[in-house]
């Protein structure tokens, strides 16, 4: 069952417009802890509550999409596109819009070269990757079907995800000692990580938010109960606080 919340700006269609190339992607996840601490979160992992994201969808429409030449951070002086659609599908906050293709051909080319999500690695260490490859080769040698191989990969990914969720749930329980909601005066929180993560390829997305209300400012993991979106950025997935974000050109 898919839970869908959607908003969009109606844009007049102009066939063959030289400065308008459509894009779509996943900006972030709701009710899911970030894998890295976002910039401006003072070292805390964050969880964007679904209710907060739904309420903030209108603030995302019409906001700019920017990038830095090194694709590792936000740069508000390089606005390369505009967001015209935002929707929550399951736990993904998806968006779409237009890139200024003639003004910034290099970023359109870079996005066009990539694949959705890059080369994802859901296992937690290189030794696990080697062990998985060995098991898959052994299965193939015994004549196992493609369905068996895909099932093994899925079970391995689910185990890794379940272990991470367990650890984060424990951290949330330990840090939720009181209900001390507060509006935090921050210049901005940007879903870009301070340091890159090795082994993560491809391009992703990062949000910028302000007017942040937290469930508990003293919690180890910040629960974001109210936000206002002020923009988004294209960046390398190894620099994204949420590694499963992505962007691609629309056909």
mmCIF file of C-alpha atoms in Angstrom:
data_model
loop_
_atom_site.group_PDB
_atom_site.id
_atom_site.type_symbol
_atom_site.label_atom_id
_atom_site.label_comp_id
_atom_site.label_asym_id
_atom_site.label_seq_id
_atom_site.Cartn_x
_atom_site.Cartn_y
_atom_site.Cartn_z
ATOM 1 C CA UNK A 1 0.000 0.000 0.000
ATOM 2 C CA UNK A 2 1.458 3.339 -1.107
ATOM 3 C CA UNK A 3 0.734 6.510 0.860
ATOM 4 C CA UNK A 4 1.029 9.494 -1.484
ATOM 5 C CA UNK A 5 1.021 13.209 -0.675
ATOM 6 C CA UNK A 6 1.660 15.495 -3.651
ATOM 7 C CA UNK A 7 1.857 19.163 -4.657
ATOM 8 C CA UNK A 8 2.878 20.796 -7.931
ATOM 9 C CA UNK A 9 3.075 24.094 -9.767
ATOM 10 C CA UNK A 10 1.442 24.164 -13.200
ATOM 11 C CA UNK A 11 4.039 25.169 -15.765
ATOM 12 C CA UNK A 12 3.071 25.941 -19.384
ATOM 13 C CA UNK A 13 4.513 23.378 -21.778
ATOM 14 C CA UNK A 14 7.011 24.768 -24.284
ATOM 15 C CA UNK A 15 8.182 22.080 -26.687
ATOM 16 C CA UNK A 16 11.923 22.171 -27.309
ATOM 17 C CA UNK A 17 12.659 24.993 -24.862
ATOM 18 C CA UNK A 18 16.477 25.351 -25.015
ATOM 19 C CA UNK A 19 16.893 26.385 -21.386
ATOM 20 C CA UNK A 20 14.511 23.927 -19.724
ATOM 21 C CA UNK A 21 15.422 20.281 -19.102
ATOM 22 C CA UNK A 22 13.216 18.274 -16.760
ATOM 23 C CA UNK A 23 14.658 16.340 -13.811
ATOM 24 C CA UNK A 24 13.295 14.212 -10.993
ATOM 25 C CA UNK A 25 14.746 12.500 -7.955
ATOM 26 C CA UNK A 26 14.524 11.724 -4.252
ATOM 27 C CA UNK A 27 15.424 14.628 -1.966
ATOM 28 C CA UNK A 28 15.308 12.807 1.372
ATOM 29 C CA UNK A 29 13.523 10.148 3.430
ATOM 30 C CA UNK A 30 10.865 10.757 6.084
ATOM 31 C CA UNK A 31 10.743 8.992 9.457
ATOM 32 C CA UNK A 32 14.220 7.582 8.709
ATOM 33 C CA UNK A 33 17.428 8.690 10.476
ATOM 34 C CA UNK A 34 20.099 10.251 8.298
ATOM 35 C CA UNK A 35 23.233 8.151 7.807
ATOM 36 C CA UNK A 36 25.443 11.179 8.485
ATOM 37 C CA UNK A 37 25.048 14.328 10.555
ATOM 38 C CA UNK A 38 23.849 17.178 8.310
ATOM 39 C CA UNK A 39 25.641 20.504 8.200
ATOM 40 C CA UNK A 40 24.215 22.780 10.882
ATOM 41 C CA UNK A 41 22.893 19.927 13.051
ATOM 42 C CA UNK A 42 25.801 20.205 15.511
ATOM 43 C CA UNK A 43 26.898 16.618 14.991
ATOM 44 C CA UNK A 44 23.429 15.090 15.461
ATOM 45 C CA UNK A 45 21.798 12.613 13.128
ATOM 46 C CA UNK A 46 18.317 13.843 12.200
ATOM 47 C CA UNK A 47 14.908 12.338 11.466
ATOM 48 C CA UNK A 48 12.509 14.377 9.337
ATOM 49 C CA UNK A 49 9.045 13.502 10.653
ATOM 50 C CA UNK A 50 6.547 12.642 7.930
ATOM 51 C CA UNK A 51 3.984 15.114 9.296
ATOM 52 C CA UNK A 52 6.585 17.872 9.205
ATOM 53 C CA UNK A 53 7.524 17.024 5.618
ATOM 54 C CA UNK A 54 3.880 16.977 4.515
ATOM 55 C CA UNK A 55 3.239 20.372 6.096
ATOM 56 C CA UNK A 56 6.395 21.809 4.510
ATOM 57 C CA UNK A 57 5.747 20.632 0.925
ATOM 58 C CA UNK A 58 4.355 24.052 -0.137
ATOM 59 C CA UNK A 59 7.581 25.735 0.984
ATOM 60 C CA UNK A 60 9.586 23.497 -1.362
ATOM 61 C CA UNK A 61 7.731 24.489 -4.524
ATOM 62 C CA UNK A 62 9.408 27.296 -6.454
ATOM 63 C CA UNK A 63 12.652 26.950 -4.528
ATOM 64 C CA UNK A 64 15.957 26.806 -6.381
ATOM 65 C CA UNK A 65 18.192 23.826 -7.020
ATOM 66 C CA UNK A 66 21.868 24.746 -6.718
ATOM 67 C CA UNK A 67 25.276 23.074 -6.875
ATOM 68 C CA UNK A 68 28.959 23.738 -6.323
ATOM 69 C CA UNK A 69 31.578 22.986 -9.017
ATOM 70 C CA UNK A 70 33.069 20.300 -6.734
ATOM 71 C CA UNK A 71 29.604 18.785 -6.128
ATOM 72 C CA UNK A 72 30.211 18.535 -2.398
ATOM 73 C CA UNK A 73 28.013 21.264 -0.876
ATOM 74 C CA UNK A 74 25.319 23.884 -1.394
ATOM 75 C CA UNK A 75 26.188 27.085 -3.252
ATOM 76 C CA UNK A 76 23.257 29.498 -3.289
ATOM 77 C CA UNK A 77 24.959 31.674 -5.911
ATOM 78 C CA UNK A 78 24.813 28.857 -8.469
ATOM 79 C CA UNK A 79 21.093 28.253 -8.952
ATOM 80 C CA UNK A 80 20.818 25.760 -11.791
ATOM 81 C CA UNK A 81 17.140 24.878 -11.662
ATOM 82 C CA UNK A 82 13.737 25.234 -10.026
ATOM 83 C CA UNK A 83 11.539 22.772 -8.123
ATOM 84 C CA UNK A 84 7.969 22.549 -9.423
ATOM 85 C CA UNK A 85 6.747 19.263 -7.919
ATOM 86 C CA UNK A 86 7.090 17.572 -4.545
ATOM 87 C CA UNK A 87 5.423 14.445 -3.222
ATOM 88 C CA UNK A 88 5.863 11.879 -0.478
ATOM 89 C CA UNK A 89 5.702 8.316 -1.756
ATOM 90 C CA UNK A 90 6.101 5.834 1.065
ATOM 91 C CA UNK A 91 9.189 7.098 2.879
ATOM 92 C CA UNK A 92 10.680 8.984 -0.086
ATOM 93 C CA UNK A 93 10.241 12.710 -0.584
ATOM 94 C CA UNK A 94 10.347 12.879 -4.363
ATOM 95 C CA UNK A 95 10.658 16.059 -6.356
ATOM 96 C CA UNK A 96 10.837 17.246 -9.928
ATOM 97 C CA UNK A 97 11.392 20.415 -11.859
ATOM 98 C CA UNK A 98 13.589 21.998 -14.502
ATOM 99 C CA UNK A 99 17.291 22.616 -14.974
ATOM 100 C CA UNK A 100 18.568 25.678 -16.845
ATOM 101 C CA UNK A 101 20.148 23.532 -19.533
ATOM 102 C CA UNK A 102 21.634 26.235 -21.760
ATOM 103 C CA UNK A 103 23.006 28.238 -18.832
ATOM 104 C CA UNK A 104 24.532 25.212 -17.060
ATOM 105 C CA UNK A 105 25.226 22.515 -19.679
ATOM 106 C CA UNK A 106 27.950 20.947 -17.532
ATOM 107 C CA UNK A 107 25.595 19.901 -14.725
ATOM 108 C CA UNK A 108 23.020 18.565 -17.194
ATOM 109 C CA UNK A 109 25.785 16.498 -18.799
ATOM 110 C CA UNK A 110 26.982 15.250 -15.396
ATOM 111 C CA UNK A 111 23.489 14.154 -14.370
ATOM 112 C CA UNK A 112 22.949 12.522 -17.751
ATOM 113 C CA UNK A 113 26.067 10.364 -17.305
ATOM 114 C CA UNK A 114 24.966 8.939 -13.977
ATOM 115 C CA UNK A 115 22.770 6.020 -13.014
ATOM 116 C CA UNK A 116 20.042 6.166 -10.410
ATOM 117 C CA UNK A 117 21.583 5.852 -6.949
ATOM 118 C CA UNK A 118 25.073 5.112 -8.301
ATOM 119 C CA UNK A 119 26.717 1.888 -7.147
ATOM 120 C CA UNK A 120 24.899 1.127 -3.905
ATOM 121 C CA UNK A 121 26.588 -0.923 -1.212
ATOM 122 C CA UNK A 122 24.283 -1.955 1.574
ATOM 123 C CA UNK A 123 26.823 -4.157 3.375
ATOM 124 C CA UNK A 124 28.721 -2.696 6.290
ATOM 125 C CA UNK A 125 32.300 -3.716 5.463
ATOM 126 C CA UNK A 126 34.574 -4.917 2.666
ATOM 127 C CA UNK A 127 34.870 -8.335 4.321
ATOM 128 C CA UNK A 128 31.103 -8.769 4.129
ATOM 129 C CA UNK A 129 31.169 -7.805 0.456
ATOM 130 C CA UNK A 130 33.851 -10.436 -0.215
ATOM 131 C CA UNK A 131 31.857 -13.025 1.765
ATOM 132 C CA UNK A 132 28.676 -12.218 -0.184
ATOM 133 C CA UNK A 133 30.483 -12.525 -3.519
ATOM 134 C CA UNK A 134 31.903 -15.899 -2.481
ATOM 135 C CA UNK A 135 28.469 -17.178 -1.460
ATOM 136 C CA UNK A 136 26.902 -15.984 -4.709
ATOM 137 C CA UNK A 137 29.616 -17.673 -6.768
ATOM 138 C CA UNK A 138 29.099 -20.902 -4.830
ATOM 139 C CA UNK A 139 25.368 -20.708 -5.420
ATOM 140 C CA UNK A 140 25.879 -20.123 -9.117
ATOM 141 C CA UNK A 141 28.249 -23.101 -9.215
ATOM 142 C CA UNK A 142 25.517 -25.314 -7.749
ATOM 143 C CA UNK A 143 23.139 -24.215 -10.475
ATOM 144 C CA UNK A 144 21.051 -21.919 -8.275
ATOM 145 C CA UNK A 145 18.496 -19.813 -10.136
ATOM 146 C CA UNK A 146 18.594 -16.058 -10.637
ATOM 147 C CA UNK A 147 15.696 -15.848 -8.162
ATOM 148 C CA UNK A 148 17.844 -17.541 -5.483
ATOM 149 C CA UNK A 149 20.715 -15.128 -6.107
ATOM 150 C CA UNK A 150 18.415 -12.096 -5.962
ATOM 151 C CA UNK A 151 16.740 -13.476 -2.835
ATOM 152 C CA UNK A 152 20.107 -13.913 -1.114
ATOM 153 C CA UNK A 153 21.095 -10.336 -1.919
ATOM 154 C CA UNK A 154 17.775 -9.060 -0.613
ATOM 155 C CA UNK A 155 18.089 -11.000 2.659
ATOM 156 C CA UNK A 156 21.623 -9.670 3.146
ATOM 157 C CA UNK A 157 20.488 -6.082 2.568
ATOM 158 C CA UNK A 158 17.542 -6.477 4.930
ATOM 159 C CA UNK A 159 19.773 -7.871 7.686
ATOM 160 C CA UNK A 160 22.142 -4.902 7.389
ATOM 161 C CA UNK A 161 19.233 -2.434 7.386
ATOM 162 C CA UNK A 162 17.543 -4.110 10.361
ATOM 163 C CA UNK A 163 20.776 -3.965 12.374
ATOM 164 C CA UNK A 164 21.202 -0.259 11.693
ATOM 165 C CA UNK A 165 17.571 0.480 12.584
ATOM 166 C CA UNK A 166 17.982 -1.465 15.838
ATOM 167 C CA UNK A 167 21.006 0.591 16.878
ATOM 168 C CA UNK A 168 19.309 3.884 15.969
ATOM 169 C CA UNK A 169 16.111 2.897 17.799
ATOM 170 C CA UNK A 170 18.136 2.211 20.945
ATOM 171 C CA UNK A 171 19.826 5.600 20.615
ATOM 172 C CA UNK A 172 16.470 7.346 20.183
ATOM 173 C CA UNK A 173 15.021 5.637 23.262
ATOM 174 C CA UNK A 174 18.029 6.561 25.377
ATOM 175 C CA UNK A 175 17.882 10.187 24.289
ATOM 176 C CA UNK A 176 14.121 10.763 24.574
ATOM 177 C CA UNK A 177 14.108 11.489 28.280
ATOM 178 C CA UNK A 178 11.576 14.288 28.037
ATOM 179 C CA UNK A 179 9.202 16.080 25.725
ATOM 180 C CA UNK A 180 10.950 19.391 25.445
ATOM 181 C CA UNK A 181 9.902 20.709 22.049
ATOM 182 C CA UNK A 182 11.653 23.889 20.984
ATOM 183 C CA UNK A 183 12.129 26.062 17.945
ATOM 184 C CA UNK A 184 15.861 26.136 17.311
ATOM 185 C CA UNK A 185 17.342 29.309 15.908
ATOM 186 C CA UNK A 186 19.772 28.022 13.284
ATOM 187 C CA UNK A 187 20.983 29.704 10.123
ATOM 188 C CA UNK A 188 20.127 26.506 8.235
ATOM 189 C CA UNK A 189 20.379 22.748 8.300
ATOM 190 C CA UNK A 190 21.689 21.308 5.064
ATOM 191 C CA UNK A 191 21.667 17.580 4.354
ATOM 192 C CA UNK A 192 25.326 17.623 3.322
ATOM 193 C CA UNK A 193 27.899 15.738 5.376
ATOM 194 C CA UNK A 194 31.148 17.319 6.544
ATOM 195 C CA UNK A 195 33.245 14.391 5.312
ATOM 196 C CA UNK A 196 32.845 12.099 2.304
ATOM 197 C CA UNK A 197 31.954 8.418 2.671
ATOM 198 C CA UNK A 198 34.205 6.016 0.796
ATOM 199 C CA UNK A 199 32.690 3.641 -1.741
ATOM 200 C CA UNK A 200 29.524 5.657 -2.512
ATOM 201 C CA UNK A 201 29.210 6.623 -6.181
ATOM 202 C CA UNK A 202 26.728 8.725 -8.126
ATOM 203 C CA UNK A 203 24.881 11.997 -7.599
ATOM 204 C CA UNK A 204 22.352 12.689 -4.874
ATOM 205 C CA UNK A 205 20.406 15.582 -3.391
ATOM 206 C CA UNK A 206 20.506 17.652 -0.213
ATOM 207 C CA UNK A 207 17.782 19.815 1.328
ATOM 208 C CA UNK A 208 18.157 23.157 3.067
ATOM 209 C CA UNK A 209 15.722 23.902 5.904
ATOM 210 C CA UNK A 210 15.127 26.613 8.493
ATOM 211 C CA UNK A 211 12.473 27.428 11.161
ATOM 212 C CA UNK A 212 13.276 24.072 12.725
ATOM 213 C CA UNK A 213 11.250 22.721 15.658
ATOM 214 C CA UNK A 214 12.781 19.779 17.525
ATOM 215 C CA UNK A 215 11.098 17.197 19.735
ATOM 216 C CA UNK A 216 14.075 17.410 22.123
ATOM 217 C CA UNK A 217 17.149 19.592 21.470
ATOM 218 C CA UNK A 218 19.127 17.457 23.950
ATOM 219 C CA UNK A 219 18.424 14.184 22.148
ATOM 220 C CA UNK A 220 21.250 12.263 20.535
ATOM 221 C CA UNK A 221 19.185 11.982 17.338
ATOM 222 C CA UNK A 222 17.202 15.110 16.491
ATOM 223 C CA UNK A 223 13.561 14.572 15.538
ATOM 224 C CA UNK A 224 12.519 17.431 13.232
ATOM 225 C CA UNK A 225 8.850 18.191 13.982
ATOM 226 C CA UNK A 226 8.523 21.367 11.940
ATOM 227 C CA UNK A 227 10.641 22.773 9.098
ATOM 228 C CA UNK A 228 10.566 25.211 6.190
ATOM 229 C CA UNK A 229 12.359 24.210 2.994
ATOM 230 C CA UNK A 230 14.464 27.000 1.513
ATOM 231 C CA UNK A 231 16.182 25.120 -1.294
ATOM 232 C CA UNK A 232 17.994 22.008 -2.433
ATOM 233 C CA UNK A 233 21.342 21.110 -3.953
ATOM 234 C CA UNK A 234 22.860 18.527 -6.283
ATOM 235 C CA UNK A 235 25.905 16.848 -4.774
ATOM 236 C CA UNK A 236 27.858 13.616 -4.770
ATOM 237 C CA UNK A 237 26.154 10.842 -2.817
ATOM 238 C CA UNK A 238 29.342 10.328 -0.791
ATOM 239 C CA UNK A 239 28.745 13.826 0.620
ATOM 240 C CA UNK A 240 25.013 13.397 1.246
ATOM 241 C CA UNK A 241 23.648 12.949 4.759
ATOM 242 C CA UNK A 242 21.106 10.565 3.191
ATOM 243 C CA UNK A 243 22.965 8.154 0.914
ATOM 244 C CA UNK A 244 19.887 6.865 -0.945
ATOM 245 C CA UNK A 245 18.974 10.196 -2.528
ATOM 246 C CA UNK A 246 19.337 10.481 -6.300
ATOM 247 C CA UNK A 247 18.667 12.686 -9.316
ATOM 248 C CA UNK A 248 18.246 11.933 -13.005
ATOM 249 C CA UNK A 249 17.007 13.620 -16.160
ATOM 250 C CA UNK A 250 13.385 13.018 -17.097
ATOM 251 C CA UNK A 251 12.675 11.502 -20.488
#
